[in-house]
């Protein structure tokens, strides 16, 4: 079977229907629930060949939108205790994840031209992005904050070690315990992001904000197609405000760095977050060229035989087999691939696509991979590998 057929077979095998909602679990053995950005990836992959399934996936997600507009990062459709941690609410988590939803909706629209689907999802989309902009930016500085590392989608990344006050060699178990402590702390302020952030964990994360900008761009198109002038204006304004704030507050020596607290303490750990703003066109062409030459293609930092390290090899936190501590993950590969294509770095993008395909051929649909050897680790039958099909469609 070709990789493409295997990827679609995996998505079909991981598809579940509960209470009339159809969604895809990232891995039956390790992640048997629905996750926010994972579902967006699934929808992006399915958009071209199975748009109905892609639509169902997103409908299931928005069906659990909270009254304040937030969309939870996990939906526990089926009761069970496998890897089920209490993230704050009954049946869902009280955290969110990088806001890829508008992008995923747009990918489906590009294939189907289904105006009714756009109109159906539009209110939920607007409420979600309004929530991120209104509630996640308590000082009105135009950067959305995250209240837990899990909201970055990179649960265990060393980018957050300083803020969590943990050593770089921390075990996975101790790290998870620390993040769950944070959930308990947030419970005391009712997960009201505006007040919780200031007290416990408040990071203006680079990939999250870059993804927000790019998603507002697609939401702007959607608003314009539906003739929603207020929505269009909201998106246009916030794209500008967030991009400018990222430049003013997060840009240092040629790269964007995440920052913590009201003091904007720069989190100077070199991670793939350097490359995430390429996805949203936030570097100038000259900056992008320098970044690609100095960091992306640099074998001493990010460029490895089997892919792009999620953490620079020079960092003391770097572990080739570490969970988000250097290992290769397919979603960062996909974001970097898209970013490179956007800037016209076609050859470099193709190298990433080839390395991604080779990893799956060597180690299967695993959760993460050793950048030096290509060995697969973590969950089996993990859906992120299906993103390679989207890199092949060019
Ligand atoms: C892990 C990843 C997270 C993902 C989840 C489900 O927690 O770090 O990004 O959403 O698994 O696949």
Short mmCIF file of C-alpha atoms and ligand atoms in Angstrom, two decimals:
data_model
loop_
_atom_site.label_atom_id
_atom_site.label_comp_id
_atom_site.label_asym_id
_atom_site.label_seq_id
_atom_site.Cartn_x
_atom_site.Cartn_y
_atom_site.Cartn_z
CA UNK A 1 0.00 0.00 0.00
CA UNK A 2 1.22 3.51 -0.73
CA UNK A 3 1.74 5.95 2.14
CA UNK A 4 -1.26 7.92 0.95
CA UNK A 5 -3.55 4.89 1.10
CA UNK A 6 -2.12 3.88 4.46
CA UNK A 7 -2.72 7.38 5.82
CA UNK A 8 -6.37 7.40 4.74
CA UNK A 9 -6.85 3.85 6.02
CA UNK A 10 -5.46 4.97 9.39
CA UNK A 11 -7.82 7.96 9.57
CA UNK A 12 -10.75 5.67 8.72
CA UNK A 13 -9.69 3.11 11.34
CA UNK A 14 -9.41 5.80 14.03
CA UNK A 15 -12.82 7.29 13.24
CA UNK A 16 -15.47 6.97 15.93
CA UNK A 17 -19.15 7.90 16.23
CA UNK A 18 -20.61 8.79 19.62
CA UNK A 19 -23.93 10.47 20.39
CA UNK A 20 -24.37 11.19 16.69
CA UNK A 21 -20.97 12.91 16.41
CA UNK A 22 -18.22 11.53 14.18
CA UNK A 23 -14.59 12.38 14.93
CA UNK A 24 -11.14 10.81 14.71
CA UNK A 25 -9.01 9.78 17.68
CA UNK A 26 -5.30 10.61 17.31
CA UNK A 27 -4.28 7.12 18.49
CA UNK A 28 -6.65 4.38 19.71
CA UNK A 29 -4.28 3.11 22.40
CA UNK A 30 -2.77 6.35 23.65
CA UNK A 31 -5.24 9.12 22.77
CA UNK A 32 -8.75 7.64 22.50
CA UNK A 33 -10.57 10.99 22.66
CA UNK A 34 -11.00 14.03 20.40
CA UNK A 35 -8.31 16.74 20.41
CA UNK A 36 -8.71 20.24 18.99
CA UNK A 37 -5.73 20.82 16.75
CA UNK A 38 -5.53 17.14 15.83
CA UNK A 39 -9.08 17.35 14.47
CA UNK A 40 -8.10 20.40 12.44
CA UNK A 41 -5.20 18.40 10.96
CA UNK A 42 -7.57 15.52 10.20
CA UNK A 43 -9.99 17.89 8.47
CA UNK A 44 -7.18 19.45 6.41
CA UNK A 45 -6.09 16.00 5.22
CA UNK A 46 -9.64 14.77 4.59
CA UNK A 47 -10.83 17.98 2.87
CA UNK A 48 -9.83 16.87 -0.62
CA UNK A 49 -11.00 13.30 -0.68
CA UNK A 50 -13.57 12.91 2.10
CA UNK A 51 -14.98 16.39 2.71
CA UNK A 52 -18.09 15.05 4.46
CA UNK A 53 -15.90 13.34 7.07
CA UNK A 54 -13.84 16.53 7.41
CA UNK A 55 -17.00 18.55 8.05
CA UNK A 56 -18.25 16.06 10.62
CA UNK A 57 -14.94 16.23 12.44
CA UNK A 58 -15.24 20.01 12.88
CA UNK A 59 -18.94 19.90 13.70
CA UNK A 60 -18.12 17.50 16.55
CA UNK A 61 -15.50 19.95 17.83
CA UNK A 62 -17.70 23.01 17.86
CA UNK A 63 -20.58 21.10 19.43
CA UNK A 64 -18.68 21.35 22.72
CA UNK A 65 -17.87 25.05 22.50
CA UNK A 66 -18.16 26.63 25.95
CA UNK A 67 -20.58 29.50 26.68
CA UNK A 68 -17.70 32.01 26.63
CA UNK A 69 -16.65 30.89 23.14
CA UNK A 70 -13.65 28.77 24.09
CA UNK A 71 -13.21 25.44 22.34
CA UNK A 72 -11.75 22.78 24.62
CA UNK A 73 -8.56 20.99 23.69
CA UNK A 74 -9.96 17.56 24.57
CA UNK A 75 -13.48 16.16 24.32
CA UNK A 76 -14.01 12.98 26.32
CA UNK A 77 -16.79 11.57 24.18
CA UNK A 78 -16.69 8.14 25.77
CA UNK A 79 -16.25 7.64 29.50
CA UNK A 80 -12.99 5.87 30.23
CA UNK A 81 -9.84 6.30 32.21
CA UNK A 82 -7.16 5.57 29.65
CA UNK A 83 -4.72 8.47 29.85
CA UNK A 84 -7.59 10.56 31.02
CA UNK A 85 -6.45 13.44 33.16
CA UNK A 86 -8.70 15.98 34.71
CA UNK A 87 -8.17 19.14 32.74
CA UNK A 88 -10.82 21.07 34.54
CA UNK A 89 -14.35 20.41 33.33
CA UNK A 90 -16.78 17.57 33.16
CA UNK A 91 -16.48 15.82 29.80
CA UNK A 92 -14.04 18.30 28.26
CA UNK A 93 -10.88 20.09 29.15
CA UNK A 94 -10.86 23.71 30.31
CA UNK A 95 -7.85 24.48 28.12
CA UNK A 96 -7.66 25.19 24.42
CA UNK A 97 -5.01 24.48 21.73
CA UNK A 98 -3.48 26.38 18.80
CA UNK A 99 -6.42 27.89 16.90
CA UNK A 100 -6.27 26.06 13.56
CA UNK A 101 -10.05 25.88 13.20
CA UNK A 102 -10.69 28.68 10.68
CA UNK A 103 -7.86 27.37 8.50
CA UNK A 104 -9.38 23.87 8.53
CA UNK A 105 -12.84 25.23 7.66
CA UNK A 106 -11.33 27.16 4.76
CA UNK A 107 -9.48 24.09 3.44
CA UNK A 108 -12.81 22.30 3.27
CA UNK A 109 -14.45 25.26 1.57
CA UNK A 110 -11.69 25.47 -1.04
CA UNK A 111 -12.59 21.93 -2.10
CA UNK A 112 -16.38 22.01 -1.74
CA UNK A 113 -17.44 25.64 -2.25
CA UNK A 114 -20.16 24.77 0.20
CA UNK A 115 -21.47 28.15 1.39
CA UNK A 116 -23.98 26.49 3.69
CA UNK A 117 -21.15 24.81 5.62
CA UNK A 118 -19.34 28.13 6.00
CA UNK A 119 -22.50 29.81 7.23
CA UNK A 120 -23.16 26.95 9.63
CA UNK A 121 -19.72 27.13 11.29
CA UNK A 122 -19.33 30.90 11.12
CA UNK A 123 -20.96 31.86 14.44
CA UNK A 124 -18.82 29.32 16.33
CA UNK A 125 -15.68 30.52 14.56
CA UNK A 126 -16.35 34.16 15.37
CA UNK A 127 -17.11 33.40 19.00
CA UNK A 128 -13.91 31.39 19.33
CA UNK A 129 -11.58 33.98 17.83
CA UNK A 130 -13.34 36.80 19.69
CA UNK A 131 -12.80 34.84 22.88
CA UNK A 132 -9.07 34.49 22.16
CA UNK A 133 -8.72 38.17 21.47
CA UNK A 134 -10.96 39.47 24.26
CA UNK A 135 -10.18 37.08 27.09
CA UNK A 136 -6.61 36.00 26.43
CA UNK A 137 -5.19 39.49 26.30
CA UNK A 138 -5.99 41.03 29.69
CA UNK A 139 -3.73 44.06 29.20
CA UNK A 140 -4.90 44.78 25.67
CA UNK A 141 -1.40 44.42 24.27
CA UNK A 142 -2.62 42.35 21.30
CA UNK A 143 -0.96 39.05 22.03
CA UNK A 144 -3.02 36.02 23.01
CA UNK A 145 -1.78 34.32 26.18
CA UNK A 146 -1.80 30.62 27.01
CA UNK A 147 -2.51 29.43 30.54
CA UNK A 148 -0.81 26.03 30.40
CA UNK A 149 1.94 24.49 28.21
CA UNK A 150 -0.66 22.04 26.89
CA UNK A 151 -2.36 24.95 25.15
CA UNK A 152 0.71 25.29 22.93
CA UNK A 153 0.21 21.70 21.76
CA UNK A 154 3.83 21.09 22.82
CA UNK A 155 3.04 19.91 26.31
CA UNK A 156 6.57 19.18 27.48
CA UNK A 157 8.57 21.73 25.51
CA UNK A 158 11.59 23.20 27.33
CA UNK A 159 10.40 26.62 26.11
CA UNK A 160 8.30 26.68 29.28
CA UNK A 161 10.80 25.27 31.81
CA UNK A 162 11.73 28.65 33.23
CA UNK A 163 8.13 29.67 33.76
CA UNK A 164 7.25 26.32 35.32
CA UNK A 165 10.40 26.45 37.49
CA UNK A 166 11.46 22.96 36.43
CA UNK A 167 14.95 21.67 35.53
CA UNK A 168 15.71 20.83 31.91
CA UNK A 169 16.26 17.16 32.74
CA UNK A 170 12.81 16.75 34.36
CA UNK A 171 11.07 13.40 33.83
CA UNK A 172 7.87 13.21 31.80
CA UNK A 173 5.89 12.18 34.89
CA UNK A 174 7.13 15.06 37.03
CA UNK A 175 6.46 17.47 34.20
CA UNK A 176 2.89 16.25 33.78
CA UNK A 177 2.37 16.54 37.54
CA UNK A 178 3.51 20.16 37.35
CA UNK A 179 1.05 20.92 34.51
CA UNK A 180 -1.79 19.27 36.42
CA UNK A 181 -0.89 21.38 39.48
CA UNK A 182 -1.35 24.35 37.22
CA UNK A 183 -4.81 23.08 36.27
CA UNK A 184 -5.67 22.87 39.99
CA UNK A 185 -4.41 26.41 40.50
CA UNK A 186 -6.56 27.59 37.60
CA UNK A 187 -9.55 25.83 39.13
CA UNK A 188 -9.31 28.25 42.05
CA UNK A 189 -9.94 31.14 39.69
CA UNK A 190 -12.61 29.21 37.75
CA UNK A 191 -10.50 29.04 34.58
CA UNK A 192 -11.26 32.66 34.01
CA UNK A 193 -8.26 33.25 31.78
CA UNK A 194 -8.06 36.97 32.43
CA UNK A 195 -7.47 36.55 36.15
CA UNK A 196 -5.78 33.10 36.09
CA UNK A 197 -3.08 34.09 33.66
CA UNK A 198 -1.74 36.91 35.75
CA UNK A 199 -1.42 34.64 38.77
CA UNK A 200 -0.02 31.38 37.47
CA UNK A 201 1.18 30.95 33.91
CA UNK A 202 0.94 33.58 31.23
CA UNK A 203 2.94 32.99 28.09
CA UNK A 204 2.65 34.88 24.85
CA UNK A 205 3.66 31.93 22.72
CA UNK A 206 5.06 32.43 19.24
CA UNK A 207 3.49 29.49 17.36
CA UNK A 208 0.09 30.11 19.01
CA UNK A 209 0.06 33.78 17.94
CA UNK A 210 1.45 33.07 14.47
CA UNK A 211 -1.25 30.45 13.96
CA UNK A 212 -3.81 32.95 15.24
CA UNK A 213 -2.73 35.54 12.67
CA UNK A 214 -2.91 33.09 9.78
CA UNK A 215 -6.30 31.83 10.93
CA UNK A 216 -7.64 35.37 11.18
CA UNK A 217 -6.59 35.79 7.55
CA UNK A 218 -8.74 32.85 6.54
CA UNK A 219 -11.55 34.07 8.79
CA UNK A 220 -11.35 37.39 7.00
CA UNK A 221 -11.92 35.62 3.65
CA UNK A 222 -14.78 33.64 5.14
CA UNK A 223 -16.37 36.81 6.56
CA UNK A 224 -16.05 38.56 3.23
CA UNK A 225 -17.58 35.63 1.35
CA UNK A 226 -20.53 35.61 3.71
CA UNK A 227 -20.89 39.39 3.49
CA UNK A 228 -20.13 39.86 7.19
CA UNK A 229 -18.52 43.26 7.25
CA UNK A 230 -18.12 43.44 11.02
CA UNK A 231 -16.32 40.12 11.03
CA UNK A 232 -14.08 41.20 8.18
CA UNK A 233 -13.20 44.38 10.01
CA UNK A 234 -12.53 42.50 13.26
CA UNK A 235 -10.11 40.16 11.48
CA UNK A 236 -8.31 42.84 9.49
CA UNK A 237 -7.78 44.95 12.58
CA UNK A 238 -6.51 42.11 14.74
CA UNK A 239 -4.20 40.69 12.09
CA UNK A 240 -2.51 44.06 12.03
CA UNK A 241 -2.47 44.51 15.80
CA UNK A 242 -1.12 41.04 16.58
CA UNK A 243 1.52 41.11 13.83
CA UNK A 244 2.74 44.49 15.04
CA UNK A 245 2.76 43.37 18.68
CA UNK A 246 4.77 40.27 17.77
CA UNK A 247 7.31 42.46 16.03
CA UNK A 248 7.45 44.98 18.89
CA UNK A 249 7.47 42.62 21.82
CA UNK A 250 8.64 39.18 20.67
CA UNK A 251 11.28 39.85 18.01
CA UNK A 252 14.94 39.74 19.00
CA UNK A 253 18.11 39.17 16.97
CA UNK A 254 16.38 37.88 13.87
CA UNK A 255 13.96 35.47 15.57
CA UNK A 256 10.63 35.56 17.37
CA UNK A 257 10.80 34.44 21.02
CA UNK A 258 7.90 33.59 23.29
CA UNK A 259 7.61 35.77 26.38
CA UNK A 260 6.22 35.34 29.85
CA UNK A 261 4.14 37.49 32.21
CA UNK A 262 3.36 41.19 32.14
CA UNK A 263 7.11 41.83 32.07
CA UNK A 264 7.51 40.08 28.69
CA UNK A 265 10.42 37.99 29.94
CA UNK A 266 11.87 36.43 26.76
CA UNK A 267 12.02 32.64 26.85
CA UNK A 268 15.33 32.18 25.11
CA UNK A 269 15.25 28.45 24.47
CA UNK A 270 15.93 27.69 20.81
CA UNK A 271 12.99 25.62 19.56
CA UNK A 272 11.20 25.11 16.24
CA UNK A 273 9.03 28.08 17.35
CA UNK A 274 11.62 30.15 15.45
CA UNK A 275 10.17 28.78 12.21
CA UNK A 276 6.44 28.96 13.05
CA UNK A 277 6.08 32.64 11.95
CA UNK A 278 7.05 31.60 8.40
CA UNK A 279 3.61 29.95 8.28
CA UNK A 280 2.01 33.37 8.81
CA UNK A 281 4.38 35.42 6.66
CA UNK A 282 5.69 37.34 9.67
CA UNK A 283 9.37 37.48 8.65
CA UNK A 284 10.57 39.70 5.84
CA UNK A 285 12.02 37.75 2.88
CA UNK A 286 15.55 38.74 3.99
CA UNK A 287 14.94 37.64 7.58
CA UNK A 288 13.45 34.39 6.34
CA UNK A 289 16.49 33.69 4.16
CA UNK A 290 18.85 34.32 7.08
CA UNK A 291 16.75 32.13 9.39
CA UNK A 292 16.73 29.26 6.91
CA UNK A 293 20.47 29.45 6.35
CA UNK A 294 21.55 30.05 9.93
CA UNK A 295 19.13 27.84 11.82
CA UNK A 296 16.91 25.58 9.73
CA UNK A 297 19.70 24.14 7.60
CA UNK A 298 22.26 24.24 10.40
CA UNK A 299 23.23 20.70 11.36
CA UNK A 300 24.54 21.86 14.73
CA UNK A 301 21.15 23.25 15.71
CA UNK A 302 17.97 22.13 13.89
CA UNK A 303 18.74 20.24 10.70
CA UNK A 304 19.12 16.52 11.40
CA UNK A 305 19.51 13.43 9.22
CA UNK A 306 15.84 12.51 9.78
CA UNK A 307 14.10 15.85 10.03
CA UNK A 308 13.95 19.16 11.84
CA UNK A 309 14.66 18.93 15.56
CA UNK A 310 11.94 20.53 17.69
CA UNK A 311 14.68 21.80 20.02
CA UNK A 312 18.14 22.91 18.95
CA UNK A 313 20.86 20.31 19.48
CA UNK A 314 22.82 22.99 21.34
CA UNK A 315 20.23 23.32 24.10
CA UNK A 316 20.95 21.49 27.30
CA UNK A 317 17.35 20.24 27.28
CA UNK A 318 17.91 18.52 23.90
CA UNK A 319 17.03 14.81 23.89
CA UNK A 320 16.64 13.03 20.54
CA UNK A 321 14.12 10.68 22.16
CA UNK A 322 12.57 13.34 24.40
CA UNK A 323 8.88 14.15 24.26
CA UNK A 324 8.83 17.61 22.62
CA UNK A 325 12.45 18.00 23.76
CA UNK A 326 14.12 17.67 20.40
CA UNK A 327 12.41 14.75 18.69
CA UNK A 328 10.78 15.24 15.28
CA UNK A 329 6.98 15.68 15.18
CA UNK A 330 4.90 15.75 12.01
CA UNK A 331 2.83 18.85 12.81
CA UNK A 332 5.89 21.12 13.16
CA UNK A 333 7.20 19.57 9.93
CA UNK A 334 3.93 20.46 8.21
CA UNK A 335 3.92 24.05 9.51
CA UNK A 336 7.54 24.54 8.45
CA UNK A 337 6.83 22.99 5.06
CA UNK A 338 3.92 25.39 4.49
CA UNK A 339 5.99 28.35 5.65
CA UNK A 340 8.88 27.49 3.35
CA UNK A 341 6.57 27.08 0.37
CA UNK A 342 5.03 30.43 1.11
CA UNK A 343 8.44 32.14 0.89
CA UNK A 344 9.44 30.20 -2.22
CA UNK A 345 11.96 27.91 -0.49
CA UNK A 346 10.67 25.02 -2.57
CA UNK A 347 13.78 22.87 -2.41
CA UNK A 348 14.06 23.09 1.36
CA UNK A 349 10.31 22.36 1.69
CA UNK A 350 10.69 19.28 -0.49
CA UNK A 351 13.55 18.04 1.66
CA UNK A 352 11.25 18.22 4.69
CA UNK A 353 8.51 16.40 2.81
CA UNK A 354 10.98 13.69 1.75
CA UNK A 355 12.31 13.29 5.28
CA UNK A 356 8.72 13.04 6.58
CA UNK A 357 7.83 10.34 4.07
CA UNK A 358 11.06 8.46 4.82
CA UNK A 359 10.33 8.51 8.56
CA UNK A 360 6.94 6.91 8.04
CA UNK A 361 8.39 4.35 5.65
CA UNK A 362 11.06 3.47 8.21
CA UNK A 363 9.08 3.62 11.46
CA UNK A 364 5.38 3.78 10.64
CA UNK A 365 2.74 6.18 11.97
CA UNK A 366 4.37 6.85 15.31
CA UNK A 367 3.91 9.88 17.54
CA UNK A 368 7.46 11.26 17.33
CA UNK A 369 10.80 10.28 15.90
CA UNK A 370 14.49 10.35 16.69
CA UNK A 371 16.05 13.07 14.49
CA UNK A 372 19.39 11.27 14.45
CA UNK A 373 18.28 7.67 13.76
CA UNK A 374 14.67 7.88 12.55
CA UNK A 375 13.48 5.50 15.27
CA UNK A 376 9.78 5.94 16.14
CA UNK A 377 8.56 6.59 19.68
CA UNK A 378 5.37 7.11 21.67
CA UNK A 379 1.87 6.39 20.42
CA UNK A 380 1.22 3.90 17.62
CA UNK A 381 -1.26 4.45 14.76
CA UNK A 382 -0.87 8.16 15.39
CA UNK A 383 -2.70 10.29 12.83
CA UNK A 384 -0.28 13.22 12.44
CA UNK A 385 1.69 11.22 9.88
CA UNK A 386 -1.30 11.66 7.54
CA UNK A 387 -0.21 15.30 7.15
CA UNK A 388 2.41 14.07 4.68
CA UNK A 389 -0.41 13.58 2.16
CA UNK A 390 -1.02 17.32 2.28
CA UNK A 391 2.68 17.94 1.62
CA UNK A 392 2.49 15.59 -1.37
CA UNK A 393 -0.39 17.47 -3.02
CA UNK A 394 1.68 20.05 -4.83
C1 LIG B 1 -0.01 15.10 22.79
C2 LIG B 1 0.52 16.28 21.95
C3 LIG B 1 -0.61 17.21 21.60
C4 LIG B 1 -1.71 16.42 20.90
C5 LIG B 1 -2.16 15.22 21.75
C6 LIG B 1 -3.12 14.30 21.02
O1 LIG B 1 -0.52 15.55 24.01
O2 LIG B 1 1.53 16.93 22.64
O3 LIG B 1 -0.18 18.26 20.77
O4 LIG B 1 -2.79 17.24 20.60
O5 LIG B 1 -1.04 14.45 22.09
O6 LIG B 1 -2.54 13.84 19.86
#
